[in-house]
GROMACS .gro file of C-alpha atoms in nm:
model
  389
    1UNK     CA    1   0.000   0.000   0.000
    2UNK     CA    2   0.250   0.246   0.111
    3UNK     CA    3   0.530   0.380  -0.161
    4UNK     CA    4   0.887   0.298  -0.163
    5UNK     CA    5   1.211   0.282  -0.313
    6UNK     CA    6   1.265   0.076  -0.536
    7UNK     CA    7   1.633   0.101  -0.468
    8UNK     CA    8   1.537  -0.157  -0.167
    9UNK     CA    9   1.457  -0.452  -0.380
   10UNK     CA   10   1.709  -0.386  -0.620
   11UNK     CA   11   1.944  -0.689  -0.473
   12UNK     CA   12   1.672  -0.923  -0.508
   13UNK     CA   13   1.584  -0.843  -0.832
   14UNK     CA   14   1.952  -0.866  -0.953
   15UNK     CA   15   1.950  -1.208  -0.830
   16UNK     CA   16   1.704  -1.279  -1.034
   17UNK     CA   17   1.921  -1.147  -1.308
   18UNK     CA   18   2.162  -1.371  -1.237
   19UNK     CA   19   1.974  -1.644  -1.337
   20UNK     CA   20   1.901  -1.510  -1.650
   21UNK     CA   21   2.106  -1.560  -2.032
   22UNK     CA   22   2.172  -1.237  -2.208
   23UNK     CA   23   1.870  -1.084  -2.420
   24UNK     CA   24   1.896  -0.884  -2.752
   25UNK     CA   25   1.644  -0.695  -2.901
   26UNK     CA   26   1.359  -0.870  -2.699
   27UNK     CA   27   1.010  -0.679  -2.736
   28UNK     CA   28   0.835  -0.651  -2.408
   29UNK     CA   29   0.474  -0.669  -2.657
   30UNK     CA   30   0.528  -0.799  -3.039
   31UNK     CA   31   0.174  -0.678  -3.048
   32UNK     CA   32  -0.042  -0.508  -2.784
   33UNK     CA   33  -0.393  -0.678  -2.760
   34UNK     CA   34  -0.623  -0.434  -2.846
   35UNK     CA   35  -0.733  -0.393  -3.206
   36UNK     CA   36  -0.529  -0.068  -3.281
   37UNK     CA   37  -0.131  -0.056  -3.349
   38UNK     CA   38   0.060   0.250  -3.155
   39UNK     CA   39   0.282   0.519  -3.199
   40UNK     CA   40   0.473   0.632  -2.944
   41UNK     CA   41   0.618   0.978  -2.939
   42UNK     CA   42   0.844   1.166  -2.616
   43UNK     CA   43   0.799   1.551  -2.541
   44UNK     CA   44   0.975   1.766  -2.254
   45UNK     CA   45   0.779   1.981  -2.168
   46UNK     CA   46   0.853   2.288  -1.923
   47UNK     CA   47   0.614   2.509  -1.700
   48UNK     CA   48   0.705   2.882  -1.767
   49UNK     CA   49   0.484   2.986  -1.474
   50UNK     CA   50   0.631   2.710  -1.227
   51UNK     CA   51   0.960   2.719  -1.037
   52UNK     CA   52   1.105   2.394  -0.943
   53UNK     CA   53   1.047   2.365  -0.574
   54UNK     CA   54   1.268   2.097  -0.577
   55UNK     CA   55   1.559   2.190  -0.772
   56UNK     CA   56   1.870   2.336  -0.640
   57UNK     CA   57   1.891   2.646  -0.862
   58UNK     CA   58   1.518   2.698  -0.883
   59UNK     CA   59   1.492   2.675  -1.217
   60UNK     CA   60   1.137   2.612  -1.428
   61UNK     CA   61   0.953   2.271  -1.379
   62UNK     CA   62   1.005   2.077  -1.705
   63UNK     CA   63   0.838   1.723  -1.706
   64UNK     CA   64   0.848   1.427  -1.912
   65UNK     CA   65   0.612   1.250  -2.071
   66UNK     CA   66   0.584   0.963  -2.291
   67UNK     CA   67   0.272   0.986  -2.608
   68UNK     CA   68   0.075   0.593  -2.658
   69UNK     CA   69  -0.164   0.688  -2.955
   70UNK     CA   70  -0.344   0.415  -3.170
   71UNK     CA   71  -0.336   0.427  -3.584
   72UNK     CA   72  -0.632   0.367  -3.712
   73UNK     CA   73  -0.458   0.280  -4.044
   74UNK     CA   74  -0.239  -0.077  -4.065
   75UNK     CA   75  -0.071   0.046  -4.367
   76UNK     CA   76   0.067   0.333  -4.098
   77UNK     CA   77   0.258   0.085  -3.932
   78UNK     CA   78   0.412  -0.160  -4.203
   79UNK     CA   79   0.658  -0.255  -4.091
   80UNK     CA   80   0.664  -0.192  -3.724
   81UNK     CA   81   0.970  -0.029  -3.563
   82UNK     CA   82   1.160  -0.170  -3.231
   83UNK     CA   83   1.228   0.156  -3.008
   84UNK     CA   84   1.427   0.077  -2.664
   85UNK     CA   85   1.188   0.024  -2.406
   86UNK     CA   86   1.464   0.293  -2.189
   87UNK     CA   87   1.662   0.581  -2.326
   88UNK     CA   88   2.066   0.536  -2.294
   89UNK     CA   89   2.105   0.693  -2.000
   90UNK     CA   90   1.814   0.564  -1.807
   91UNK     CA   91   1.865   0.203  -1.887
   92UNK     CA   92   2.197   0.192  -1.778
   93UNK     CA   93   2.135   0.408  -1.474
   94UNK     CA   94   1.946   0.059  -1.396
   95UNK     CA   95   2.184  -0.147  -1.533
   96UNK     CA   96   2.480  -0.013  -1.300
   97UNK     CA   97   2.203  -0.086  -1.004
   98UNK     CA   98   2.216  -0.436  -1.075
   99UNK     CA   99   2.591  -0.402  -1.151
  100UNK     CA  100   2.672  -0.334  -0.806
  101UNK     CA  101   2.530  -0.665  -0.721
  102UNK     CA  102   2.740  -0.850  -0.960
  103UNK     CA  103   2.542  -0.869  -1.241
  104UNK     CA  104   2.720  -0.815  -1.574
  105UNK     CA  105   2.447  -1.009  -1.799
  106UNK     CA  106   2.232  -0.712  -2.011
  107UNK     CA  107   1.896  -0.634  -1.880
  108UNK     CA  108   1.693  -0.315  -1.948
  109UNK     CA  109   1.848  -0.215  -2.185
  110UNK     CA  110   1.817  -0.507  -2.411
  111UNK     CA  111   1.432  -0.438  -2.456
  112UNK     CA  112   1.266  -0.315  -2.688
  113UNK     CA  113   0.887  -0.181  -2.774
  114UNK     CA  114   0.729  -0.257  -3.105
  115UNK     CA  115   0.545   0.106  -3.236
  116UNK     CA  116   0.444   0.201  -3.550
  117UNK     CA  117   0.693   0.392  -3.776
  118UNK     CA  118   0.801   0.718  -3.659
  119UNK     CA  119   0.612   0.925  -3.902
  120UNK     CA  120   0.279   0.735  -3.864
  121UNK     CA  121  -0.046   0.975  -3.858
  122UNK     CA  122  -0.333   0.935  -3.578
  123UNK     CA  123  -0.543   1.130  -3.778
  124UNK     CA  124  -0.688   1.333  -3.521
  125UNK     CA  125  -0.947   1.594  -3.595
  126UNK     CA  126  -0.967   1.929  -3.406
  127UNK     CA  127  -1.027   1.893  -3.083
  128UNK     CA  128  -1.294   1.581  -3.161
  129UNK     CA  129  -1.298   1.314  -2.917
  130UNK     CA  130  -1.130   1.064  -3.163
  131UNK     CA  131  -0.931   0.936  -2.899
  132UNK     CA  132  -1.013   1.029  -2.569
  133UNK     CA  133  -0.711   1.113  -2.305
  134UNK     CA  134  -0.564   0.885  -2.033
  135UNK     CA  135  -0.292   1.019  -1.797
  136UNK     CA  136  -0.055   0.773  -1.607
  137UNK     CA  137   0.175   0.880  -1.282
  138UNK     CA  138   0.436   0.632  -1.176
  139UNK     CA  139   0.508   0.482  -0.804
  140UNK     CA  140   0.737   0.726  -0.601
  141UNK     CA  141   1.073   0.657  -0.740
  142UNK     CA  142   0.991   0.460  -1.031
  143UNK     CA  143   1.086   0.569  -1.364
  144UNK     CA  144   0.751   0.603  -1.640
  145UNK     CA  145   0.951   0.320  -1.872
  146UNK     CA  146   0.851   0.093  -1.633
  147UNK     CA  147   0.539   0.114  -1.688
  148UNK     CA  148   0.502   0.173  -2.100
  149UNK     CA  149   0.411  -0.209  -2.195
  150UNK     CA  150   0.050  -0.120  -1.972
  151UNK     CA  151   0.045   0.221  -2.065
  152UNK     CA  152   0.041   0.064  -2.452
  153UNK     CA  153  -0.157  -0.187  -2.418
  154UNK     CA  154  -0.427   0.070  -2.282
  155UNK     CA  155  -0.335   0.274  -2.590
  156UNK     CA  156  -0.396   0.012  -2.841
  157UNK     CA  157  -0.769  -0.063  -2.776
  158UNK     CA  158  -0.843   0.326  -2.869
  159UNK     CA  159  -0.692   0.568  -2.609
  160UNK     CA  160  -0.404   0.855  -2.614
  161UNK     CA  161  -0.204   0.735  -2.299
  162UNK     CA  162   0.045   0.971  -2.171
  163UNK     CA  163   0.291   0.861  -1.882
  164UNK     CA  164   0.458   1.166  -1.714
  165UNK     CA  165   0.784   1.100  -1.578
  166UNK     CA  166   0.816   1.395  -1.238
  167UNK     CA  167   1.126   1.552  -1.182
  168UNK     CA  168   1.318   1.523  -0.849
  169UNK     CA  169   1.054   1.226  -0.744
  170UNK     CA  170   1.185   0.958  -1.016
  171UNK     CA  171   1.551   0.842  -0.952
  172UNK     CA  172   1.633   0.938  -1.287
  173UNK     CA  173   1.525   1.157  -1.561
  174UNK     CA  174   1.659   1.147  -1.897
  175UNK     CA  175   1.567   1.463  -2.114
  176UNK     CA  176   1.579   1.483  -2.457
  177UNK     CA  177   1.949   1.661  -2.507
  178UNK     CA  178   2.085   1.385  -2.267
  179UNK     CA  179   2.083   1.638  -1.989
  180UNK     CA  180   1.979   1.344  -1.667
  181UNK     CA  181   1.808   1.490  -1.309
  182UNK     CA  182   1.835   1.263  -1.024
  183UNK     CA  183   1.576   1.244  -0.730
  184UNK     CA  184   1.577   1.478  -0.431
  185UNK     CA  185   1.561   1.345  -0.079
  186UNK     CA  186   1.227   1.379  -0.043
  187UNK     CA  187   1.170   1.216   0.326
  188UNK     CA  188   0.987   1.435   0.553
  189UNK     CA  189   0.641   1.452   0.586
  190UNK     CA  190   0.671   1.830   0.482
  191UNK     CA  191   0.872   1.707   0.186
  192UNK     CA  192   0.570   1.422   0.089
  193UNK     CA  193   0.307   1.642   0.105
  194UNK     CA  194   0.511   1.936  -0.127
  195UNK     CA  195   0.617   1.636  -0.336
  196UNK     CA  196   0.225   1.525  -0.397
  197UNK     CA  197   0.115   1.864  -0.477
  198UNK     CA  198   0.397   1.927  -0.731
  199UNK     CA  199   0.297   1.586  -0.912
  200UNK     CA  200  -0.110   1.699  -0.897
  201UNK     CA  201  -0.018   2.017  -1.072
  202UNK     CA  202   0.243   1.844  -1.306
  203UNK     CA  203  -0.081   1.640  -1.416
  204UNK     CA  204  -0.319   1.978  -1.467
  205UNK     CA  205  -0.031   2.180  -1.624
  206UNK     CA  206   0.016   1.842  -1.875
  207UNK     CA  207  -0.368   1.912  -1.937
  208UNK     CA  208  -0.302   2.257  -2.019
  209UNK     CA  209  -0.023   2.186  -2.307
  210UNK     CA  210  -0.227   1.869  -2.430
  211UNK     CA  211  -0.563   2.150  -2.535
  212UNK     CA  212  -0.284   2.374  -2.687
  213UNK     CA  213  -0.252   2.360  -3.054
  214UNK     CA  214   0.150   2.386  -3.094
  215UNK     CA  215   0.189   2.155  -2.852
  216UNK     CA  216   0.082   1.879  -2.950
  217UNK     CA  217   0.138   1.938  -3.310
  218UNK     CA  218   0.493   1.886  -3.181
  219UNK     CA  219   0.434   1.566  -3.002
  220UNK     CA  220   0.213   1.368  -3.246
  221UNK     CA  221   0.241   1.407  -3.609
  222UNK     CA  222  -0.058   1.431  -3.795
  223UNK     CA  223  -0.249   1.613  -3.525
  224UNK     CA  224  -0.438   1.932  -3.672
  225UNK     CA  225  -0.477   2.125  -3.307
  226UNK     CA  226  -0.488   2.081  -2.993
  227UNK     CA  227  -0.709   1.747  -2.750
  228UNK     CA  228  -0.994   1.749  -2.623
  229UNK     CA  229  -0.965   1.748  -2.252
  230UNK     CA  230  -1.253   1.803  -2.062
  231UNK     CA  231  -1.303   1.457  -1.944
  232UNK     CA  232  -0.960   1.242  -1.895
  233UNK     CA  233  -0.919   0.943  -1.701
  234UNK     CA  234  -0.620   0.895  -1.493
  235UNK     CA  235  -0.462   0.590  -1.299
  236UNK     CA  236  -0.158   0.568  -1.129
  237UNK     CA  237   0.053   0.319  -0.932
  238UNK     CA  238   0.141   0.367  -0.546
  239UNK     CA  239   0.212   0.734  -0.505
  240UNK     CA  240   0.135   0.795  -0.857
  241UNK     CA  241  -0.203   0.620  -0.758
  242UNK     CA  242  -0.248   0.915  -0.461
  243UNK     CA  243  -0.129   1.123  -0.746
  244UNK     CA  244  -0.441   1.037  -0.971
  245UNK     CA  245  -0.674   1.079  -0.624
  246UNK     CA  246  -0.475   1.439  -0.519
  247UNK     CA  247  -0.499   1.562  -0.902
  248UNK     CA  248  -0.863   1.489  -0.969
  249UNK     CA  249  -0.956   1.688  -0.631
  250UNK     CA  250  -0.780   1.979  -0.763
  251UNK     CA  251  -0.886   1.930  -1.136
  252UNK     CA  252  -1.215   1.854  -1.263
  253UNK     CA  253  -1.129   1.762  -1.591
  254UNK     CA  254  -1.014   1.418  -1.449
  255UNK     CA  255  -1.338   1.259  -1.450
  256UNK     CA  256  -1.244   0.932  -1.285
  257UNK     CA  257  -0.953   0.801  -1.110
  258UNK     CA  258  -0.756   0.472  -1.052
  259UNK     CA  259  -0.502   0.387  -0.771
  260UNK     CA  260  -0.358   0.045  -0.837
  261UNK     CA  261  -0.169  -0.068  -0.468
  262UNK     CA  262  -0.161   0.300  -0.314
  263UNK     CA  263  -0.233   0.481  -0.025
  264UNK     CA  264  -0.400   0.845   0.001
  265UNK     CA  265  -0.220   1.156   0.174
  266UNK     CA  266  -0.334   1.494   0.152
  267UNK     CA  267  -0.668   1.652   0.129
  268UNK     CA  268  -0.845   1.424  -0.056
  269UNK     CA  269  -0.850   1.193   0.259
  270UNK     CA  270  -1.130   1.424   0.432
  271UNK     CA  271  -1.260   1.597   0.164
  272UNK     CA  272  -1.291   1.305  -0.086
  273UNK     CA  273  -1.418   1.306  -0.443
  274UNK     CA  274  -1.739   1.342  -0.650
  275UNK     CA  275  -1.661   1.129  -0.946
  276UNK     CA  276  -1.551   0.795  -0.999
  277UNK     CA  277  -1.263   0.627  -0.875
  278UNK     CA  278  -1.132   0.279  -0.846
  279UNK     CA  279  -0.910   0.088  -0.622
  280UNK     CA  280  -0.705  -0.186  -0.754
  281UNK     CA  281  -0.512  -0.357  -0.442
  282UNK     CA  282  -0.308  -0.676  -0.273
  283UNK     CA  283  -0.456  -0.834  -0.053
  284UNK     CA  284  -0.337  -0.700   0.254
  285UNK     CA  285  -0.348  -0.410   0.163
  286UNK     CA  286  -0.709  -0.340   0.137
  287UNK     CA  287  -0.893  -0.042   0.371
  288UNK     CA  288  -0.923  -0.275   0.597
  289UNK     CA  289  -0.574  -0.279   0.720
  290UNK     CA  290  -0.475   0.102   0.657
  291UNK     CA  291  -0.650   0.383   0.837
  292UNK     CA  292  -0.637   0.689   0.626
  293UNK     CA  293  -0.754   0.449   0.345
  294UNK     CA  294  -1.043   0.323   0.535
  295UNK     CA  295  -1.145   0.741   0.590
  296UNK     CA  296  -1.095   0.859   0.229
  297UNK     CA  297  -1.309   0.562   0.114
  298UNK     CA  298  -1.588   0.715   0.355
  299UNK     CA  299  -1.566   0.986   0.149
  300UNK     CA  300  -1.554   0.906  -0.228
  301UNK     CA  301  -1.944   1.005  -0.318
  302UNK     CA  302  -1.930   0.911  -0.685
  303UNK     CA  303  -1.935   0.532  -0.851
  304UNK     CA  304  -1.650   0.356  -0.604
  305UNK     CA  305  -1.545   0.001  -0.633
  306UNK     CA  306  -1.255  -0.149  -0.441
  307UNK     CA  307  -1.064  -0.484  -0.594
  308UNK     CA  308  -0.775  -0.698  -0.464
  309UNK     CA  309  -0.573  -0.904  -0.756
  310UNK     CA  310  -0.471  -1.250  -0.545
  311UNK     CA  311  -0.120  -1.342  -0.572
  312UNK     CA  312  -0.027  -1.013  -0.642
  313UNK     CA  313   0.274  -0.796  -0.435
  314UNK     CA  314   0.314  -0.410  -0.468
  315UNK     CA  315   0.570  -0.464  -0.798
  316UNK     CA  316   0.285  -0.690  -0.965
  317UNK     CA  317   0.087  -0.364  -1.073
  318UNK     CA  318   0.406  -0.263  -1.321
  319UNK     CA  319   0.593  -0.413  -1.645
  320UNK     CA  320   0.854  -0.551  -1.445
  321UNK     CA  321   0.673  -0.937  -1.365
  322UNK     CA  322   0.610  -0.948  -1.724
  323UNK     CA  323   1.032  -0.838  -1.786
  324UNK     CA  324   1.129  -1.134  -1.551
  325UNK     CA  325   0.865  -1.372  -1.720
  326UNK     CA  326   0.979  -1.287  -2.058
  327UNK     CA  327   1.353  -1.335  -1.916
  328UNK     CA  328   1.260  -1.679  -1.924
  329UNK     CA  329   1.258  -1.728  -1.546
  330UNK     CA  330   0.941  -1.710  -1.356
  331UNK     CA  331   0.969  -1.692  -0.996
  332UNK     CA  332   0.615  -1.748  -0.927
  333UNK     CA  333   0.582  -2.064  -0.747
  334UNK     CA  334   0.667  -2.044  -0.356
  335UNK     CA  335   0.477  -1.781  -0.147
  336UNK     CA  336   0.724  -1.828   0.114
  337UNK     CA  337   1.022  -1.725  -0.138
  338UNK     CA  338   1.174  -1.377  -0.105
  339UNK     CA  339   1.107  -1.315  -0.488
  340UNK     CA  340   0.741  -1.377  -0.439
  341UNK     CA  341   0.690  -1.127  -0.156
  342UNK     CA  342   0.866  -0.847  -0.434
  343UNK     CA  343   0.696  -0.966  -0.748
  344UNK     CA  344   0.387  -1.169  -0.599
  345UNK     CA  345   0.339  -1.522  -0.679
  346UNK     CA  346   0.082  -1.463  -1.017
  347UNK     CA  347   0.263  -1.559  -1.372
  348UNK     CA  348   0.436  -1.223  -1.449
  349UNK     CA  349   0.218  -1.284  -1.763
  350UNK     CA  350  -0.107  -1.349  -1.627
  351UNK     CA  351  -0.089  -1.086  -1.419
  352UNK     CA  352  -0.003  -0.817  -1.702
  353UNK     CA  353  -0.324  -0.943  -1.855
  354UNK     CA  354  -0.567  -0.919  -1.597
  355UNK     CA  355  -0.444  -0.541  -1.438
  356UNK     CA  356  -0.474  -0.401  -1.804
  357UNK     CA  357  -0.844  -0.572  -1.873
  358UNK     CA  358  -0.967  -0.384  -1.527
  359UNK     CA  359  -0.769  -0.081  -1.643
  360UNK     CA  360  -0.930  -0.075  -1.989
  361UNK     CA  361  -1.295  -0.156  -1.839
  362UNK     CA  362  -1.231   0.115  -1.596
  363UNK     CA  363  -1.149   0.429  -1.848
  364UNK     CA  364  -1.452   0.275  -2.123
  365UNK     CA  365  -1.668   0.315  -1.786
  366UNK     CA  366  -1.544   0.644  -1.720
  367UNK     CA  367  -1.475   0.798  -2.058
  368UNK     CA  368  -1.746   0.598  -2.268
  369UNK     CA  369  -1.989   0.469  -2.050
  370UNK     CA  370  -1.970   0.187  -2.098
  371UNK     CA  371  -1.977  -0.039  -1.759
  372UNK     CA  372  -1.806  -0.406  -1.827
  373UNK     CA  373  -2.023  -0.700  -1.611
  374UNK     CA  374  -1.630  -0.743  -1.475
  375UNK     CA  375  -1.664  -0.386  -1.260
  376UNK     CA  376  -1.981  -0.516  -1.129
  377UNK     CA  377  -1.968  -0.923  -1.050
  378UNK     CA  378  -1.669  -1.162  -1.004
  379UNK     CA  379  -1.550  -1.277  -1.390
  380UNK     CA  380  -1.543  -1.671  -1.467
  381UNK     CA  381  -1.264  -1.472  -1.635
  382UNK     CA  382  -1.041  -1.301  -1.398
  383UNK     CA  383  -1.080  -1.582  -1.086
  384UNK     CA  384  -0.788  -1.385  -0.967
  385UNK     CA  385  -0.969  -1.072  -0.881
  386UNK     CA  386  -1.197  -1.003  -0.593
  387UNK     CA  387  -1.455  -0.725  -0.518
  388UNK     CA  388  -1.377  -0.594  -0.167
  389UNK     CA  389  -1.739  -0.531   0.012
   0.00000   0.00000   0.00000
């Protein structure tokens, strides 16, 4: 439930690395499951009206994001295009990690994405609701990369998914001119709470560039003006999950939320919400067993549902079960094995499957209306998930 970083686990999960051959060019998705292909475009984008309260010599917040947008058109994407799932400095950022624990095998930065060619048009109209907007925030710490098979996947069955890497929070951001920002020591409570309201208005100042017509005629080709984005869904993981919750109290163009394995801090645990929100959690770490969760629950007023994904650990809700599965190791069979308490004990796999179905049935809910029997009554499907009462 609570947010940490991921520095912790880091020996663990070079163990598993260990184990593993070298990998070349291995795509994390040959082909995403929904029935569009994707482009995926990067942006840096920087607040002129924003100082950095994090930054040493206060300089203008600048964010990253990452662009998932579907092509309507298959020709668009023959042949598809490997990008690396990491930029240079990013993947071996990670890569010395696990180098400090021996491991000299390749890893991250052997992985690649599969994407439609660079110049591929999503033949977007003027701010028409072609595609409608998702926003993704990633756990304290964790880098948006880490995240970009999900984000994708969510992209390919209609949506424009952007992932927003924030600044000082994330161990390492890689901006476009190579220039690299390593996180703060954010700690304190103080620090937490300025930390959460910096990433809320990262998301509402993302909003602002994504309805501006220059904008994102720089970030995806083929795009006549600016999106429409007076109803966007948002999810996050762990803090980006209290992120999604802190954002969408300050912003009402979020029109439903999703926090997969987070807590709440801030606010929006007394005043709670008026539209929907989801919460996607382990098993013990349901309101039940956290006290400021159990409050803000009392006051979400709109649609609310609360699920727990068996099997599952805090790392389960990201791409990295499905890096180790794909690895060719799956350490998924012992709940009393250290590597299950990290990763959980569900087939990394599996478990990438069933998040992104309750993902996607969560933003055609929120964005399209349209409510999946899977939101409402245990699935024959997903025997995995659980509806918390």
């Amino acid at each position: 439930m609570i947010s940490f970083p991921i520095t912790i686990h880091l020996g663990t999960l070079a163990m598993f690395l260990l184990l593993f051959p070298a990998v070349r060019s291995t795509s994390l998705l040959s082909k995403p499951s929904g029935p569009y292909n994707t482009r995926i475009t990067t942006a840096k984008l920087v607040d002129q009206t924003r100082l950095d309260p994090f930054a040493p010599n206060r300089t203008h917040r600048a964010i990253m994001v990452t662009v998932f947008y579907p092509i309507r058109e298959p020709s668009e994407c023959e042949p598809l295009q490997t990008l690396s799932y990491m930029p240079p400095a990013t993947a071996q950022f990670w890569d010395q990690e696990f180098a400090s624990y021996s491991v000299t095998n390749a890893t991250l930065e052997d992985f690649g994405i599969s994407t439609c060619r660079r110049n591929a048009s999503a033949g977007l109209s003027c701010h028409g609701k072609d595609h409608p907007v998702v926003i993704f925030s990633p756990g304290k710490g964790a880098s948006r990369q880490l995240y970009s098979g999900m984000a994708q996947s969510v992209a390919s069955t209609g949506y424009l998914v952007i992932s927003i890497d924030h600044p000082y929070d994330t161990y390492i951001v890689e901006y476009p001119d190579d220039t690299v920002i390593y996180a703060a020591n954010i700690t304190t409570d103080a620090q937490t709470d300025l930390d959460l309201a910096t990433r809320a208005q990262d998301v509402t100042f993302l909003l602002d560039q994504l309805s501006a017509n220059d904008t994102v005629q720089r970030v995806i080709p083929g795009a006549a003006c600016g999106l429409n984005v007076s109803d966007v869904a948002m999810f996050g993981h762990s803090f980006g999950g209290a992120t999604a919750a802190a954002a969408m109290l300050s912003d009402s163009r979020i029109a439903g939320g999703l926090n997969m394995d987070g807590t709440f801090y801030g606010p929006v645990v007394k005043r709670g919400l008026d539209r929907p929100f989801l919460i996607f959690d382990t098993p013990s770490g349901t309101r039940l067993n956290y006290g400021n969760y159990a409050e803000t629950w009392s006051h979400l007023r709109g649609w609310k549902l609360e699920l727990t994904l068996a099997k599952a650990a805090h790392i389960t809700f990201s791409d990295i079960p499905l890096l180790t599965r794909l690895l060719g190791w799956s350490p998924f069979s012992s709940t009393s094995s250290e590597p299950g308490s990290i990763l959980g004990t569900l087939d990394g796999v599996r478990a990438f499957d069933v998040i992104t179905a309750y993902v996607i049935a969560f933003v055609d809910f929120v964005l399209k209306g349209i409510e999946s029997d899977i939101l409402r009554i245990p699935s024959p499907l997903y025997p995995e998930v659980s509806i918390v009462d």
